[in-house]
Coordinates of C-alpha atoms in Angstrom, one line a residue:
M61 CA 19.7 26.2 27.5
N62 CA 16.8 24.1 26.3
K63 CA 15.4 25.3 22.9
A64 CA 11.8 25.4 24.3
I65 CA 12.9 27.5 27.3
R66 CA 14.9 29.9 25.1
L67 CA 11.9 30.2 22.7
F68 CA 9.5 30.9 25.6
L69 CA 11.8 33.5 27.2
N70 CA 12.1 35.3 23.9
Y71 CA 8.3 35.4 23.6
L72 CA 8.1 36.5 27.3
W73 CA 10.3 39.6 27.3
Q74 CA 8.9 40.9 24.0
S75 CA 5.3 40.3 25.1
I76 CA 5.8 41.9 28.6
L77 CA 7.5 44.9 27.1
F78 CA 4.8 45.4 24.4
W79 CA 1.7 44.8 26.6
T80 CA 3.0 46.9 29.5
F81 CA 3.5 49.8 27.1
A82 CA 0.1 49.1 25.5
M83 CA -1.9 49.0 28.7
V84 CA -0.2 52.1 30.2
L85 CA -1.1 53.9 26.9
W86 CA -4.6 52.7 27.3
G87 CA -4.7 54.0 30.8
L88 CA -3.7 57.4 29.5
F89 CA -6.3 57.3 26.7
R90 CA -9.1 56.1 29.1
F91 CA -8.5 58.3 32.1
Y92 CA -6.6 61.4 31.1
G93 CA -8.8 64.3 32.0
L94 CA -11.3 62.1 33.7
G95 CA -13.8 64.1 35.6
S96 CA -13.2 67.3 33.6
E97 CA -15.6 66.3 30.7
E98 CA -19.3 67.3 30.8
G99 CA -21.6 64.5 31.8
I100 CA -18.8 62.4 33.5
T101 CA -18.9 62.0 37.2
I102 CA -16.8 59.8 39.5
S103 CA -16.7 59.3 43.2
E104 CA -14.7 61.7 45.3
G105 CA -12.7 58.8 46.7
F106 CA -11.7 57.7 43.2
R107 CA -10.7 61.2 42.2
E108 CA -8.6 61.5 45.2
G109 CA -7.1 58.1 44.5
L110 CA -6.1 59.2 41.0
K111 CA -4.3 62.3 42.5
M112 CA -2.6 60.5 45.3
K113 CA -1.6 57.1 43.9
N114 CA -1.9 57.5 40.1
I115 CA -3.8 54.7 38.4
L116 CA -1.2 54.1 35.7
P117 CA 0.8 51.6 37.9
L118 CA -2.4 49.5 37.9
F119 CA -2.4 49.4 34.1
A120 CA 1.3 48.7 34.1
L121 CA 0.6 45.7 36.3
A122 CA -2.3 44.6 34.1
G123 CA 0.0 44.9 31.0
F124 CA 2.7 42.8 32.8
L125 CA 0.2 40.1 33.6
M126 CA -1.2 40.3 30.1
G127 CA 2.3 39.9 28.7
I128 CA 2.9 36.8 30.7
F129 CA -0.4 35.2 29.6
Y130 CA -0.1 36.3 26.0
A131 CA 3.5 34.9 25.8
T132 CA 2.3 31.6 27.3
M133 CA -0.5 31.3 24.9
E134 CA 1.6 32.1 21.8
F135 CA 4.3 29.7 23.0
A136 CA 1.7 26.9 23.5
F137 CA 0.2 27.5 20.1
E138 CA 3.7 27.6 18.5
K139 CA 4.8 24.4 20.1
Y140 CA 1.7 22.3 20.3
N141 CA -0.7 23.7 17.6
S142 CA -0.7 21.6 14.4
K143 CA 1.2 23.4 11.7
R144 CA -1.5 22.1 9.3
R145 CA -4.4 23.6 11.2
S146 CA -6.0 26.5 9.2
I147 CA -5.1 30.0 10.2
G148 CA -8.8 30.9 10.5
L149 CA -9.5 28.1 13.0
T150 CA -6.4 29.0 15.0
I151 CA -7.5 32.7 15.2
I152 CA -11.0 31.7 16.4
I153 CA -9.6 29.5 19.2
K154 CA -7.1 32.2 20.2
T155 CA -9.9 34.9 20.2
L156 CA -12.1 32.8 22.5
I157 CA -9.2 32.2 24.9
Y158 CA -8.2 35.8 24.9
L159 CA -11.7 37.0 25.5
F160 CA -11.8 34.9 28.6
L161 CA -8.4 36.3 29.6
I162 CA -9.6 39.9 29.2
I163 CA -12.7 39.2 31.4
L164 CA -10.5 37.7 34.1
I165 CA -8.0 40.5 34.1
A166 CA -10.6 43.2 33.8
T167 CA -12.5 41.7 36.8
S168 CA -9.3 41.7 38.8
M169 CA -8.5 45.3 37.9
I170 CA -12.0 46.4 39.0
E171 CA -11.5 44.6 42.3
L172 CA -8.1 46.3 42.8
G173 CA -9.5 49.6 41.7
T174 CA -12.3 49.3 44.2
N175 CA -9.9 48.5 47.0
L176 CA -7.1 50.9 46.2
F177 CA -8.8 53.8 44.5
G178 CA -12.4 53.8 45.7
L179 CA -13.7 52.9 42.2
K180 CA -17.5 52.3 42.3
K181 CA -18.3 49.8 39.6
N182 CA -20.6 46.8 39.3
N183 CA -18.4 43.6 39.5
D184 CA -21.2 41.0 39.6
I185 CA -20.9 37.8 37.5
G186 CA -21.6 38.6 33.9
W187 CA -21.1 42.4 34.3
W188 CA -19.1 42.6 31.1
R189 CA -21.9 41.6 28.8
H190 CA -23.6 45.0 28.9
D191 CA -20.5 47.1 29.8
K192 CA -19.6 49.5 27.0
G193 CA -16.2 50.3 28.6
F194 CA -15.4 46.6 28.6
W195 CA -16.1 46.2 24.9
I196 CA -14.1 49.3 24.1
T197 CA -11.3 47.6 26.0
V198 CA -11.8 44.4 24.0
L199 CA -11.6 46.4 20.7
Y200 CA -8.4 48.1 21.9
F201 CA -6.9 44.7 22.8
L202 CA -7.8 43.2 19.5
L203 CA -6.2 46.1 17.6
T204 CA -3.0 46.0 19.7
S205 CA -2.9 42.2 19.4
L206 CA -3.1 42.6 15.6
I207 CA -0.2 45.1 15.7
F208 CA 1.9 42.8 17.8
S209 CA 1.1 39.8 15.5
F210 CA 2.0 42.0 12.5
I211 CA 5.3 43.0 14.0
R212 CA 6.1 39.3 14.7
I213 CA 5.2 38.2 11.3
A214 CA 7.2 41.0 9.7
N215 CA 10.2 40.1 11.9
E216 CA 9.9 36.5 10.8
K217 CA 9.5 37.4 7.2
F218 CA 12.5 39.7 7.0
G219 CA 14.7 38.2 9.7
K220 CA 15.5 39.2 13.2
G221 CA 16.1 43.0 13.4
V222 CA 15.8 43.5 9.7
F223 CA 12.2 44.8 9.8
L224 CA 13.2 47.7 12.1
K225 CA 16.1 48.5 9.8
M226 CA 13.8 48.6 6.8
L227 CA 11.4 50.9 8.7
L228 CA 14.3 53.2 9.4
G229 CA 15.3 53.1 5.7
R230 CA 18.7 51.5 6.3
Y231 CA 18.7 49.6 3.0
K232 CA 17.1 52.3 0.8
K233 CA 20.6 52.7 -0.6
P234 CA 22.7 49.6 -1.1
R235 CA 25.0 48.8 1.8
E236 CA 28.0 46.6 2.1
E237 CA 27.9 43.8 4.6
K238 CA 30.0 40.8 5.4
R239 CA 27.9 37.6 5.5
I240 CA 28.0 33.8 5.3
F241 CA 25.7 32.0 2.9
M242 CA 24.6 28.4 2.8
F243 CA 22.7 26.9 -0.1
L244 CA 20.8 23.8 1.1
D245 CA 19.4 21.5 -1.5
L246 CA 17.5 18.2 -1.5
K247 CA 19.6 15.3 -2.9
S248 CA 18.2 13.4 -5.8
S249 CA 15.3 15.7 -6.0
T250 CA 14.3 14.9 -9.6
T251 CA 14.2 11.2 -8.9
I252 CA 12.2 11.7 -5.7
A253 CA 9.7 14.0 -7.5
E254 CA 9.1 11.4 -10.2
A255 CA 8.6 8.6 -7.7
L256 CA 6.3 10.6 -5.4
G257 CA 4.3 12.7 -7.8
H258 CA 4.0 16.5 -7.4
F259 CA 1.5 16.5 -4.6
K260 CA 3.3 14.1 -2.3
Y261 CA 6.6 15.7 -3.3
S262 CA 5.3 19.1 -2.2
Q263 CA 4.3 17.7 1.1
L264 CA 7.8 16.2 1.6
I265 CA 9.4 19.6 1.0
Q266 CA 6.9 21.2 3.5
D267 CA 7.9 18.7 6.1
C268 CA 11.6 19.1 5.6
F269 CA 11.4 22.9 5.8
Y270 CA 9.2 22.7 9.0
D271 CA 12.0 20.6 10.5
L272 CA 14.6 23.1 9.3
N273 CA 12.7 26.0 10.8
D274 CA 12.7 24.3 14.2
I275 CA 16.5 24.6 14.5
V276 CA 17.2 27.8 12.6
P277 CA 16.9 30.1 15.7
K278 CA 19.2 27.9 17.8
Y279 CA 22.1 28.6 15.3
A280 CA 21.3 32.3 14.8
A281 CA 20.6 31.8 11.1
E282 CA 18.3 33.9 8.8
I283 CA 16.4 32.2 6.0
Y284 CA 17.0 34.4 3.0
Q285 CA 14.6 32.6 0.6
Y286 CA 13.2 29.3 -0.5
V287 CA 13.6 28.3 -4.1
G288 CA 11.7 25.1 -4.9
D289 CA 13.4 22.3 -2.9
E290 CA 16.3 24.6 -2.0
A291 CA 16.7 26.9 1.1
V292 CA 19.2 29.8 1.2
L293 CA 20.4 30.6 4.7
S294 CA 22.5 33.5 5.8
W295 CA 24.4 34.8 8.8
P296 CA 26.2 38.1 9.6
Y297 CA 29.8 36.9 9.3
S298 CA 30.8 37.0 13.0
R299 CA 27.5 35.4 14.1
G300 CA 27.9 32.5 11.6
L301 CA 31.5 31.8 12.8
A302 CA 30.5 31.9 16.5
N303 CA 30.2 28.4 17.9
T304 CA 30.6 27.3 14.2
N305 CA 26.9 28.0 13.8
C306 CA 27.1 27.9 10.0
V307 CA 28.4 24.3 10.1
A308 CA 26.6 23.1 13.2
L309 CA 23.3 23.9 11.7
F310 CA 23.8 21.6 8.7
F311 CA 24.7 18.6 10.9
A312 CA 21.9 19.4 13.3
F313 CA 19.4 19.4 10.4
Q314 CA 20.8 16.0 9.3
N315 CA 20.3 14.7 12.8
V316 CA 16.7 16.0 13.0
L317 CA 15.8 14.2 9.7
K318 CA 17.4 11.0 10.9
S319 CA 15.5 11.2 14.2
R320 CA 12.3 11.3 12.2
N321 CA 13.3 8.3 10.1
S322 CA 10.1 6.3 10.9
Y323 CA 7.9 9.3 10.1
Y324 CA 9.4 9.9 6.7
M325 CA 9.6 6.2 5.8
D326 CA 6.0 5.6 6.7
K327 CA 4.7 8.6 4.8
Y328 CA 7.1 8.8 1.8
G329 CA 9.1 5.6 1.8
L330 CA 12.4 7.4 2.1
V331 CA 14.4 9.6 4.4
P332 CA 15.4 12.9 2.7
E333 CA 19.0 13.9 2.6
F334 CA 20.3 17.4 1.9
K335 CA 23.6 18.8 0.5
A336 CA 25.0 22.2 1.3
G337 CA 27.6 24.7 0.0
L338 CA 29.0 27.5 2.2
H339 CA 31.0 30.6 1.4
G340 CA 31.4 34.0 3.0
G341 CA 32.6 37.5 2.3
K342 CA 31.5 41.0 1.5
L343 CA 28.5 41.8 -0.7
M344 CA 25.8 44.4 -1.2
V345 CA 22.4 44.5 0.5
A346 CA 19.6 46.6 -0.9
E347 CA 15.8 47.0 -0.5
V348 CA 14.2 46.1 -3.9
G349 CA 10.7 46.3 -5.4
V350 CA 7.6 48.1 -4.4
V351 CA 5.1 45.2 -4.7
K352 CA 6.4 42.3 -2.6
K353 CA 9.3 44.4 -1.3
E354 CA 12.2 42.5 0.1
L355 CA 15.9 42.6 0.8
A356 CA 18.2 41.4 -2.0
F357 CA 21.9 40.4 -1.8
H358 CA 24.1 41.1 -4.7
G359 CA 27.7 40.0 -5.2
D360 CA 30.1 37.2 -5.9
V361 CA 29.6 35.6 -2.4
I362 CA 26.1 34.4 -3.1
N363 CA 26.9 33.1 -6.6
T364 CA 30.0 31.3 -5.3
S365 CA 28.0 29.6 -2.5
A366 CA 25.5 28.3 -5.1
R367 CA 28.3 27.0 -7.3
I368 CA 30.0 25.3 -4.4
Q369 CA 26.8 23.5 -3.5
A370 CA 26.5 22.3 -7.1
E371 CA 29.8 20.4 -6.7
C372 CA 28.5 18.1 -4.0
N373 CA 27.1 15.5 -6.3
K374 CA 30.3 15.4 -8.4
H375 CA 32.4 14.6 -5.4
N376 CA 29.9 12.4 -3.6
V377 CA 29.8 14.6 -0.4
T378 CA 27.0 16.3 1.5
V379 CA 28.7 19.6 2.5
L380 CA 31.4 21.7 0.9
I381 CA 33.0 24.9 2.2
S382 CA 35.4 27.4 0.6
E383 CA 38.9 27.5 2.0
E384 CA 38.5 31.2 2.9
L385 CA 35.6 30.5 5.1
K386 CA 37.1 27.3 6.6
E387 CA 40.2 29.2 7.7
N388 CA 38.1 31.7 9.6
L389 CA 36.1 29.1 11.5
P390 CA 37.1 28.5 15.1
V391 CA 38.8 25.2 15.8
D392 CA 36.1 22.6 16.8
S393 CA 37.0 19.0 17.7
R394 CA 33.5 17.9 16.5
Y395 CA 34.5 18.4 12.9
A396 CA 37.3 17.4 10.5
T397 CA 37.9 18.8 7.1
K398 CA 39.2 17.2 3.9
S399 CA 40.5 19.0 0.9
I400 CA 38.6 18.4 -2.4
G401 CA 41.2 20.4 -4.3
N402 CA 41.2 23.4 -6.5
L403 CA 37.9 23.6 -8.5
L404 CA 37.1 25.8 -11.5
L405 CA 33.5 26.6 -10.6
K406 CA 30.9 27.4 -13.3
G407 CA 31.2 31.1 -14.4
K408 CA 34.5 31.6 -12.5
K409 CA 37.9 32.4 -14.0
K410 CA 40.0 31.4 -11.1
E411 CA 40.0 28.1 -9.3
L412 CA 38.8 27.9 -5.7
N413 CA 40.1 25.5 -3.1
V414 CA 37.2 23.7 -1.6
F415 CA 36.9 21.4 1.5
T416 CA 34.3 18.9 2.7
I417 CA 33.5 18.7 6.4
L418 CA 33.1 15.5 8.3
Q419 CA 31.4 15.1 11.7
G420 CA 33.7 13.4 14.2

């Protein structure tokens, strides 16, 4: 499936689910007990409509439509909005568009409410400017929109599904997991930094990691952390092995950088190359810290992955993988492996058989 379509569908189901629930909840808040409070009067037809047909399906429909529009807008901003545009300007543009969207949906709901439930309400052009109920709805929308954005940001920060696990306290005590790690590092970084200067070099790293982030979801990877010009990626063991995701991502990243050859040459006078080291196995995962809380991985697997990557320059290769991980990878005709031999990695007492991977 096309990456853009997959991204949109992912936005779509999350958005529809969230906004349908949010609008039904709003319907309950807004109309529960309507007509029983002092000073509130409604038409007899509307009261009967509430009893006979229940107005909540109307709010569910509104939430469904809101979910579609919201997902479309978020997808459009994700795909076409400049990554360098300020967050503040993006928020202002989104707010204006969403305000128009609320007016449109609210007007449609009033029209439906009038026809289906006998609701008597002014629906003339510009009705919303002096309507207190409308502005209460806008406030509710903005608050729920912030909640939805917060959930998305938290999910992106901690990784898919990890945020929910942290909310449930899954990692309050260290847990053992089996994972694959990739340490991805810019080749000749010191030389490039000296040639470009720290400002231009920082822009280069930004661009490289923007390109990396574009392909990470396709290969089911999680970005554990960025350390200078290095990115550390991780997979649950079975997910990293499936479709050779852990290997395919590296070559896909290489291809993306090559496809943007002219951009990097024009801006930086070079095309960046990366080297990678991969290893997998059991390690511990724990929630650490109070300020800037995050998940931390502890164990030999992550240290060995870093040491394997450090051997790339010595053997003039771009990617190295441990024999243990290589043996567990499914056979894939796209790749060939070549033994580098048994290496005594820094800090290790036993030698480790390491292979390089070649793209066929």
